PDB file of C-alpha atoms in Angstrom:
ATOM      1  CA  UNK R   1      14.203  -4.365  -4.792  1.00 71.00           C
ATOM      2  CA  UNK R   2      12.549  -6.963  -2.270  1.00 78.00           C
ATOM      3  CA  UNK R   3      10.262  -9.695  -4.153  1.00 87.00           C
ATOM      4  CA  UNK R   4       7.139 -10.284  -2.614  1.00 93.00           C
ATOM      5  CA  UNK R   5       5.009 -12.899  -3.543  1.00 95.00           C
ATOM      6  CA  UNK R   6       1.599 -13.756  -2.086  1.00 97.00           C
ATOM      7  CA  UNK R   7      -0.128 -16.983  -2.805  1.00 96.00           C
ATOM      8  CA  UNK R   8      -3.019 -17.812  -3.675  1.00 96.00           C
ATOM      9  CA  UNK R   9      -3.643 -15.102  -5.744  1.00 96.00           C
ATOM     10  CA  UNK R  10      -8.034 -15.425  -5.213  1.00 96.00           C
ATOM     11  CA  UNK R  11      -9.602 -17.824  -2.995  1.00 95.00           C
ATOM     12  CA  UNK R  12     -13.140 -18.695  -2.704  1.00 97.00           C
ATOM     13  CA  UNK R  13     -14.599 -19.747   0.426  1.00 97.00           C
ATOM     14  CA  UNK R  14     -17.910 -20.687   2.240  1.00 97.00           C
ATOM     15  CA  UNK R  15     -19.593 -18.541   4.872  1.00 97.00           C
ATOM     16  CA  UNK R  16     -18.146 -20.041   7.845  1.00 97.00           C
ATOM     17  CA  UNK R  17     -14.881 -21.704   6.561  1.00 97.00           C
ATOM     18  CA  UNK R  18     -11.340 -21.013   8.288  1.00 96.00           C
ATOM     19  CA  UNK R  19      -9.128 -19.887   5.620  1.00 96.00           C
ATOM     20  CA  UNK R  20      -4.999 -18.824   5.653  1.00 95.00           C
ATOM     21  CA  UNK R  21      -2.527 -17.068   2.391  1.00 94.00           C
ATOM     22  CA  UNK R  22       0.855 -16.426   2.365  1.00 97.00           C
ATOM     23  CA  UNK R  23       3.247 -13.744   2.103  1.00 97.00           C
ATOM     24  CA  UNK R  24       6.650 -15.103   0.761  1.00 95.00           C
ATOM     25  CA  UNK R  25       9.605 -12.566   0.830  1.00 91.00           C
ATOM     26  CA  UNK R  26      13.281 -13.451  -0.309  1.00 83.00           C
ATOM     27  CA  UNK R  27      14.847 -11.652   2.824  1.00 71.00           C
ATOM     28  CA  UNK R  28      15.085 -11.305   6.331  1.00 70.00           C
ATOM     29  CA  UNK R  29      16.722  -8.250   5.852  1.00 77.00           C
ATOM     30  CA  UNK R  30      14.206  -5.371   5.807  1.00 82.00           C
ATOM     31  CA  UNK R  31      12.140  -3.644   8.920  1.00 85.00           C
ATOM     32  CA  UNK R  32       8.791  -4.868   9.038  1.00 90.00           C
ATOM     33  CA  UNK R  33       5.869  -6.541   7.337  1.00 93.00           C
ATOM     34  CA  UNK R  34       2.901  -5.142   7.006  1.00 95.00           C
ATOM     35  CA  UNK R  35      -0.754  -6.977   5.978  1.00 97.00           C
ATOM     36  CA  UNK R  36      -3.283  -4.352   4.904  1.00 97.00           C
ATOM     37  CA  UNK R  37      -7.263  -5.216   3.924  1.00 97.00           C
ATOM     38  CA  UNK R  38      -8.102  -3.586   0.879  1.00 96.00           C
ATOM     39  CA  UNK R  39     -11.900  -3.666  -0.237  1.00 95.00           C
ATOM     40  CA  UNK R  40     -13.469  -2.786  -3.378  1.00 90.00           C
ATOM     41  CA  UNK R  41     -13.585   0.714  -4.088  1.00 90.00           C
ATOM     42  CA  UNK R  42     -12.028   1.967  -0.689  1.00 93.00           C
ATOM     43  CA  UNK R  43      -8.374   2.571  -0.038  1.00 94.00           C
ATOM     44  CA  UNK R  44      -5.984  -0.120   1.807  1.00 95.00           C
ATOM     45  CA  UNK R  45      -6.533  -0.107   5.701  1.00 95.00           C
ATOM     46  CA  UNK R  46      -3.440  -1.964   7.782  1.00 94.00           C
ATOM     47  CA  UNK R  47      -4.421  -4.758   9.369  1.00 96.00           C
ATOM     48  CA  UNK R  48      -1.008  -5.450  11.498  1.00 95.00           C
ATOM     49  CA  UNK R  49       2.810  -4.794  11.152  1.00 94.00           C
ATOM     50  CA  UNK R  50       5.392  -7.008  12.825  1.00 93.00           C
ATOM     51  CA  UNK R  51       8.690  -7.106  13.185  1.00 87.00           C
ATOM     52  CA  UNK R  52       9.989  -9.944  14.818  1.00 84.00           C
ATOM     53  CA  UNK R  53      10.584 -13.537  13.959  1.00 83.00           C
ATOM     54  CA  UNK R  54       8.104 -15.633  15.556  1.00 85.00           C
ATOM     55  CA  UNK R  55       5.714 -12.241  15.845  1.00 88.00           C
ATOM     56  CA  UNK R  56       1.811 -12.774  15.783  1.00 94.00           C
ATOM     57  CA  UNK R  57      -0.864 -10.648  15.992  1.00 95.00           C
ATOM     58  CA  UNK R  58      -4.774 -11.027  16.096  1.00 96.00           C
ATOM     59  CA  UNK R  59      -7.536  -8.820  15.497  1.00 94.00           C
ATOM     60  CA  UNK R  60     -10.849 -10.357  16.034  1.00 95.00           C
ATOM     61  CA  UNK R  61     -10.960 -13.453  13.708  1.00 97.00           C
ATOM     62  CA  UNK R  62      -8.049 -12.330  11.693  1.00 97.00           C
ATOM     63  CA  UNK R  63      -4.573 -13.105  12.993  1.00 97.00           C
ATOM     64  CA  UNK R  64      -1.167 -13.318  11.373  1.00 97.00           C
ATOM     65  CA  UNK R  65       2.341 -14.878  12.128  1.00 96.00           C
ATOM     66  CA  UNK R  66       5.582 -14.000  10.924  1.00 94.00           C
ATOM     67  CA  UNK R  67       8.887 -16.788  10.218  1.00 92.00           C
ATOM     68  CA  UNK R  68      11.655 -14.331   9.326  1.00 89.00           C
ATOM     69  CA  UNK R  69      13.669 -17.313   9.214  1.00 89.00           C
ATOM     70  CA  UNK R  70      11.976 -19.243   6.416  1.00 90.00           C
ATOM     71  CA  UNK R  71      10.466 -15.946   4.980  1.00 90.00           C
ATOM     72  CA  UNK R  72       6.651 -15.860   5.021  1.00 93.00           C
ATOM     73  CA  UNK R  73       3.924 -14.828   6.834  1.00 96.00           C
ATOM     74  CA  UNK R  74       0.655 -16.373   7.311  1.00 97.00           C
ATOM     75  CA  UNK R  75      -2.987 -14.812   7.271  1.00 98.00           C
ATOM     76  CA  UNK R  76      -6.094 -16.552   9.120  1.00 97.00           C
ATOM     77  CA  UNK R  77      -9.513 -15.897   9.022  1.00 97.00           C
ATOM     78  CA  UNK R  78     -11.669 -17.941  10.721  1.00 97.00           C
ATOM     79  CA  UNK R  79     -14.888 -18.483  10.423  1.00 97.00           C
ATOM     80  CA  UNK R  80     -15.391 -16.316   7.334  1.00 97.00           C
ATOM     81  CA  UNK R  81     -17.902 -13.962   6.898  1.00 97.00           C
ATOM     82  CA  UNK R  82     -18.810 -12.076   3.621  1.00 96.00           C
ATOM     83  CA  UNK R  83     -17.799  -8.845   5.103  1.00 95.00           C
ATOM     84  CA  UNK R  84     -14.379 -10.422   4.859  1.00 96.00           C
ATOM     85  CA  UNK R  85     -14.445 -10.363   1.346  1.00 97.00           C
ATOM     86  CA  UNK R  86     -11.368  -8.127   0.160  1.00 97.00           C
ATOM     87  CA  UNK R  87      -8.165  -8.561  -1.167  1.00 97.00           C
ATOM     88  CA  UNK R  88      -5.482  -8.689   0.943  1.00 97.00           C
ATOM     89  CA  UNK R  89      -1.920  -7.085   0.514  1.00 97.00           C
ATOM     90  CA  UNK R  90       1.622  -7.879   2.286  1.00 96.00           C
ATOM     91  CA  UNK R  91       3.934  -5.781   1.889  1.00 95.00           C
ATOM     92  CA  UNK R  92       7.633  -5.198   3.516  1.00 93.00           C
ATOM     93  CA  UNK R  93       9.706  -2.130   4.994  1.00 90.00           C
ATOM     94  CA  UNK R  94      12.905  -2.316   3.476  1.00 85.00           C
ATOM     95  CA  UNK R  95      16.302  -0.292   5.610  1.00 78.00           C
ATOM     96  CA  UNK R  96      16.068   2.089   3.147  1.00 74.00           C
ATOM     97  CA  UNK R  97      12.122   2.520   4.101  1.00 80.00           C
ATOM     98  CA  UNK R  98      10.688   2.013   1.221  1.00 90.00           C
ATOM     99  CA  UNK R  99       7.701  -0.176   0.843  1.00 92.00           C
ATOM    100  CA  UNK R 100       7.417  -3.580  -1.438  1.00 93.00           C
ATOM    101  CA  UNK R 101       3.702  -4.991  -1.937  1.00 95.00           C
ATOM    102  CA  UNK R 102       2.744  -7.984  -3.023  1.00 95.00           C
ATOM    103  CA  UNK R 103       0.230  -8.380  -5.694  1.00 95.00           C
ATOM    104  CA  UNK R 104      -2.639  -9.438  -3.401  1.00 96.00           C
ATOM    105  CA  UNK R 105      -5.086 -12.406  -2.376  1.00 97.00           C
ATOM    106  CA  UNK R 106      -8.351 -11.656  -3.406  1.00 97.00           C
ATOM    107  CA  UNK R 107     -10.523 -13.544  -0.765  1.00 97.00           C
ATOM    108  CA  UNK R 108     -14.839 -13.981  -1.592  1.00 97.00           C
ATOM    109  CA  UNK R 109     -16.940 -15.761   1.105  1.00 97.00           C
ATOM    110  CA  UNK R 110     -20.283 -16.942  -0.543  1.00 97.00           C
ATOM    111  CA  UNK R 111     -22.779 -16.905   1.831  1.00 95.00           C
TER     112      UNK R 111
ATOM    113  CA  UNK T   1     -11.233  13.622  11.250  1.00 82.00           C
ATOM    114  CA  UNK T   2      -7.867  12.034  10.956  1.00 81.00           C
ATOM    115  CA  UNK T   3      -7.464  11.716   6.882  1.00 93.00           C
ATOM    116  CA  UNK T   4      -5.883  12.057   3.338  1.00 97.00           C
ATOM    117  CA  UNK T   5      -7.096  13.450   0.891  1.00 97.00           C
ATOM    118  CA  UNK T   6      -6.523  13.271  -3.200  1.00 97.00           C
ATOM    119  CA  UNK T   7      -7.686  15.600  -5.990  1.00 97.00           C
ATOM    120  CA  UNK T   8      -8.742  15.350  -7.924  1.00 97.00           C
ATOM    121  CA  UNK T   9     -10.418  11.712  -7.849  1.00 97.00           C
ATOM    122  CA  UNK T  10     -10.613  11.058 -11.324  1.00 97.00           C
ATOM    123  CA  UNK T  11      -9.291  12.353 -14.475  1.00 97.00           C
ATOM    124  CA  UNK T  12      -9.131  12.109 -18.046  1.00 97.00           C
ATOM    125  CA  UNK T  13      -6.483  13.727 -20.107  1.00 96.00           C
ATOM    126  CA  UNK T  14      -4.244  13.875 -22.847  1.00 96.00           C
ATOM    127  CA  UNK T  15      -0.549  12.919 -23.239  1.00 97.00           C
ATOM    128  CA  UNK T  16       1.313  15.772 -22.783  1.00 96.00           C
ATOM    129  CA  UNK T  17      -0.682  17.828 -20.386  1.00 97.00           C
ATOM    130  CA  UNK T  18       1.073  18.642 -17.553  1.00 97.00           C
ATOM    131  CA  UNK T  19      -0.835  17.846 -14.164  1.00 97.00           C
ATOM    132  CA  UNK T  20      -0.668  17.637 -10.699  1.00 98.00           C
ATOM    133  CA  UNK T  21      -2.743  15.420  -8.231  1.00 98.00           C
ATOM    134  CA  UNK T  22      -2.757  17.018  -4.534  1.00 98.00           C
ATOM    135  CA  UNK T  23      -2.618  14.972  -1.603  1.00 98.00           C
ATOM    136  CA  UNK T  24      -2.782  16.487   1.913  1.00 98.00           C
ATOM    137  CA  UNK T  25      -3.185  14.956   5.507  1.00 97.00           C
ATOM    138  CA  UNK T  26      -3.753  16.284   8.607  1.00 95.00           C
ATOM    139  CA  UNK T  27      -2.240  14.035  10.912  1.00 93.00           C
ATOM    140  CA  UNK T  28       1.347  15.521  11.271  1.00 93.00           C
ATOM    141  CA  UNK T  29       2.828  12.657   9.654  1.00 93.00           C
ATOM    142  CA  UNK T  30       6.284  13.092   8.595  1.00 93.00           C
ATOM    143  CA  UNK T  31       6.145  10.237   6.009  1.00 94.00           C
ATOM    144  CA  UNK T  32       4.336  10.598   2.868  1.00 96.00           C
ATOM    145  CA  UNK T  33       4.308   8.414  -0.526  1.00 96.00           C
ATOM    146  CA  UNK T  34       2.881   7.868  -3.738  1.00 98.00           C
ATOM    147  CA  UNK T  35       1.944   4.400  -5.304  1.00 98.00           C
ATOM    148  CA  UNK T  36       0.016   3.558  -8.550  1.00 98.00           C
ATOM    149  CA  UNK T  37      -1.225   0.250  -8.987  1.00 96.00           C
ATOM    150  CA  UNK T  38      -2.289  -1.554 -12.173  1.00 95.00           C
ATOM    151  CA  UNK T  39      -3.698  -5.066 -12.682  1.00 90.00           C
ATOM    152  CA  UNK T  40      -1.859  -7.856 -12.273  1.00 88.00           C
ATOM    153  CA  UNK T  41       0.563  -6.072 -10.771  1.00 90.00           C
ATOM    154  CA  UNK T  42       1.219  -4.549  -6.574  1.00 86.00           C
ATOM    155  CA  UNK T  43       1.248  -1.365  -5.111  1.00 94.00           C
ATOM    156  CA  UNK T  44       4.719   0.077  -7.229  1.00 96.00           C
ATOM    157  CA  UNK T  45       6.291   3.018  -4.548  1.00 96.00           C
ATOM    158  CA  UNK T  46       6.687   6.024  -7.323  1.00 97.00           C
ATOM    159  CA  UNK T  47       8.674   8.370  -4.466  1.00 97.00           C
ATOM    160  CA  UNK T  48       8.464   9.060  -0.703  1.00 95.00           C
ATOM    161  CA  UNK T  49       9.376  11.616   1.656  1.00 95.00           C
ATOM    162  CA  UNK T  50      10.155  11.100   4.997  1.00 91.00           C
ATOM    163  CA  UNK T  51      10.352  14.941   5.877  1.00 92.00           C
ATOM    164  CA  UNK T  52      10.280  18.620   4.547  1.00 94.00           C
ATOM    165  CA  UNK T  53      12.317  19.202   1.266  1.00 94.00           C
ATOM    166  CA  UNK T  54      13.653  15.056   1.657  1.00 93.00           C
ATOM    167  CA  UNK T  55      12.388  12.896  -1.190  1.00 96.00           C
ATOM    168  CA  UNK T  56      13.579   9.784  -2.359  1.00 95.00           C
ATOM    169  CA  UNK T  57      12.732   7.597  -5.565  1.00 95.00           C
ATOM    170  CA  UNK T  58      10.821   4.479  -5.286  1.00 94.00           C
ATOM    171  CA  UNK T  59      10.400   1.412  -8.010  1.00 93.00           C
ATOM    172  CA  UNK T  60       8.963   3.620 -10.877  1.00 96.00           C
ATOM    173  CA  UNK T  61       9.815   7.113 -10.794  1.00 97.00           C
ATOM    174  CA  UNK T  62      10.243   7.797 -14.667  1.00 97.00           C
ATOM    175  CA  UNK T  63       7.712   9.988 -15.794  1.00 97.00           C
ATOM    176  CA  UNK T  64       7.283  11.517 -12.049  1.00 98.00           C
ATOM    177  CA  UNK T  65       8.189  14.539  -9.861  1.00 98.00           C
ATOM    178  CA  UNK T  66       7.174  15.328  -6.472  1.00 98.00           C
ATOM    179  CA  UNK T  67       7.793  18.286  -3.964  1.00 96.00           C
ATOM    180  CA  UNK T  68       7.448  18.176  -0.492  1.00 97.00           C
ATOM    181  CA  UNK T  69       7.720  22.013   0.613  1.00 97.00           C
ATOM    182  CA  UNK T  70       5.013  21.777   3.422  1.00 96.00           C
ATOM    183  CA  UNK T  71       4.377  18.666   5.711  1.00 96.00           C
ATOM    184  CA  UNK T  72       0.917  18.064   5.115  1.00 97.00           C
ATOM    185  CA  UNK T  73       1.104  18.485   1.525  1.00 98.00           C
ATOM    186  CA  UNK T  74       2.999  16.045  -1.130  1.00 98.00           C
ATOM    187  CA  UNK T  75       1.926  16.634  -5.228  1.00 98.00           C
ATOM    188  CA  UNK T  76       2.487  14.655  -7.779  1.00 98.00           C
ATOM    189  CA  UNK T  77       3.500  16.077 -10.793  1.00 98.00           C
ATOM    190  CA  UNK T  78       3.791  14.716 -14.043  1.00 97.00           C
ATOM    191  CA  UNK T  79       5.470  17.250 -16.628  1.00 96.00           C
ATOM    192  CA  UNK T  80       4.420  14.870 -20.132  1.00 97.00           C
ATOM    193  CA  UNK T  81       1.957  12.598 -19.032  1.00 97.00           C
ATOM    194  CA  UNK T  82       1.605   9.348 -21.437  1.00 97.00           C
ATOM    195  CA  UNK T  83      -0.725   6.378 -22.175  1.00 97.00           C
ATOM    196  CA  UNK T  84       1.273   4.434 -19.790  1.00 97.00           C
ATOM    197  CA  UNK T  85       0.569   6.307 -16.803  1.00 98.00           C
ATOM    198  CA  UNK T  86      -2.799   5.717 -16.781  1.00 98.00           C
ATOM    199  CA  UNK T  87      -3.621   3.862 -13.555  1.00 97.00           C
ATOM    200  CA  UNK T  88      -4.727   4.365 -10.114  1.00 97.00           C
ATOM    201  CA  UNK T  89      -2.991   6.392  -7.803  1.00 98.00           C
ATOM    202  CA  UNK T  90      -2.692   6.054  -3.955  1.00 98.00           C
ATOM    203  CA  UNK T  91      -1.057   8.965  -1.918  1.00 98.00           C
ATOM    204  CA  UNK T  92      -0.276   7.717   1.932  1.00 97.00           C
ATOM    205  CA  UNK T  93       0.945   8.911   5.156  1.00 95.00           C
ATOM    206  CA  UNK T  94       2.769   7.340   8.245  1.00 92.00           C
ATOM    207  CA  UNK T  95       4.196   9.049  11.294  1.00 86.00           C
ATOM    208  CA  UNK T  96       7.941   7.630  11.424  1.00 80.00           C
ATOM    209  CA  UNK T  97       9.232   6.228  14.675  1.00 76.00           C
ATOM    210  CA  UNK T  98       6.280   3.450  15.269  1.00 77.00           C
ATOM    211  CA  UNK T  99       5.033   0.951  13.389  1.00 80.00           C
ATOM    212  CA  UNK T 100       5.000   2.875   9.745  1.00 85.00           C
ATOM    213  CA  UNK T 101       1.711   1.910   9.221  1.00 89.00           C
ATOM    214  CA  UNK T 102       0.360   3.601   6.582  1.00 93.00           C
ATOM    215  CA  UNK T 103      -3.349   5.564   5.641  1.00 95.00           C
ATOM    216  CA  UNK T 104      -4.141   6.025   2.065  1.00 97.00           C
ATOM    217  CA  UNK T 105      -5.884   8.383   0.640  1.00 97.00           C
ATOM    218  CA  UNK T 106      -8.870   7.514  -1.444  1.00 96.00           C
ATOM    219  CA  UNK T 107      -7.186   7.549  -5.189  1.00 97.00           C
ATOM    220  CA  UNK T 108      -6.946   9.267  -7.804  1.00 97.00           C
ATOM    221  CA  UNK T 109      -8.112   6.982 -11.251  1.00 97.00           C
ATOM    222  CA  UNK T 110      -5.887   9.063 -14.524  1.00 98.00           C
ATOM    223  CA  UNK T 111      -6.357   8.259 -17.843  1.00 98.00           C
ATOM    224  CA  UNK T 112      -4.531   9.588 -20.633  1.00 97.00           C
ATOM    225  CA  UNK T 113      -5.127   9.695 -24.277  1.00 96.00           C
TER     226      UNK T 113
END
């Protein structure tokens, strides 16, 4: 079993504000980590998966970095808007391709 | 349109009433899984299948059974259902050799009595 722990567990933020969690794993030894968006009432959508140490990946105002080394990844949103309000899951591929999730950051932006 | 799909969506029952939730996807994926998730606590992997007839166990498969006799289609069975599995469940599907990203399905919200 591969521990994931994200931090903070909510966060409320201003319309506007830059904001970042974190996705702590025990491991470097698994195949990927995977961020998914997860809004109220919908299912989980992915967001990005990387692999590599040093790995980052953007999608409009959200990007993400991965230290395999250290073992966390980051999540940024900048310049938050309240359609960014969700919670947001990590989770990691382990060899034996099953999944570990984290317990979430649930994000607000007041407006 | 690329999707999963869960049935049924909700549903109330009582311990000891066997049931099965469907999930089916039309996207050719070879992987498949089932999560539940309850508060406070992460997605918990019940089983997977990475192919035809090849299932594995995830975190919490006590109380579960799954078949996987068709790729598009992945059940969840559970033979005695009790208070404690009532949660929500998430079927998903990935195509294996990429990324593994995943696509849930919408849920299924059980309670049992």
């Amino acid at each position: 079993i591969l521990n994931v722990e994200q931090s903070p567990q909510s966060l409320h933020v201003q319309e506007g504000d830059s904001t970042n969690f974190t996705c702590s794993f025990p491991s470097s030894n698994f195949y990927a980590l995977h961020w998914y968006r997860w809004e109220t009432a919908k299912s989980p959508e992915a967001l990005f998966v990387m692999t590599l140490n040093g790995d980052e990946k953007k999608k409009g105002r959200i990007s993400a970095t991965l230290n395999t080394k250290e073992g966390y990844s980051y999540l940024y949103i900048k310049g938050s808007q309240p359609e960014d309000s969700a919670t947001y899951l990590c989770a990691i591929r382990g060899f034996g391709n099953q999944f570990y999730f984290g317990t979430g950051t649930s994000l607000t932006v007041i407006p | 349109e690329a999707q999963v799909t869960q049935n049924p969506r909700y549903l109330i029952t009582v311990t000891g009433k066997k049931l099965t939730v469907t999930c089916s996807q039309n996207m050719n994926h070879e992987y498949m899984s089932w999560y539940r998730q309850d508060p406070g606590l992460g997605l918990r992997q019940i089983y997977y299948s990475m192919n035809v007839e090849v299932t594995d166990k995830g975190d919490v498969p006590e109380g579960y059974k799954v078949s996987r006799k068709e790729k598009r289609n992945f059940p969840l069975i559970l033979e005695s259902p009790s208070p404690n599995q009532t949660s929500l469940y998430f079927c998903a599907s990935t195509p294996t050799g990429g990324t593994y990203e995943q696509y849930f399905g919408p849920g299924t919200r059980l309670t049992v009595t």
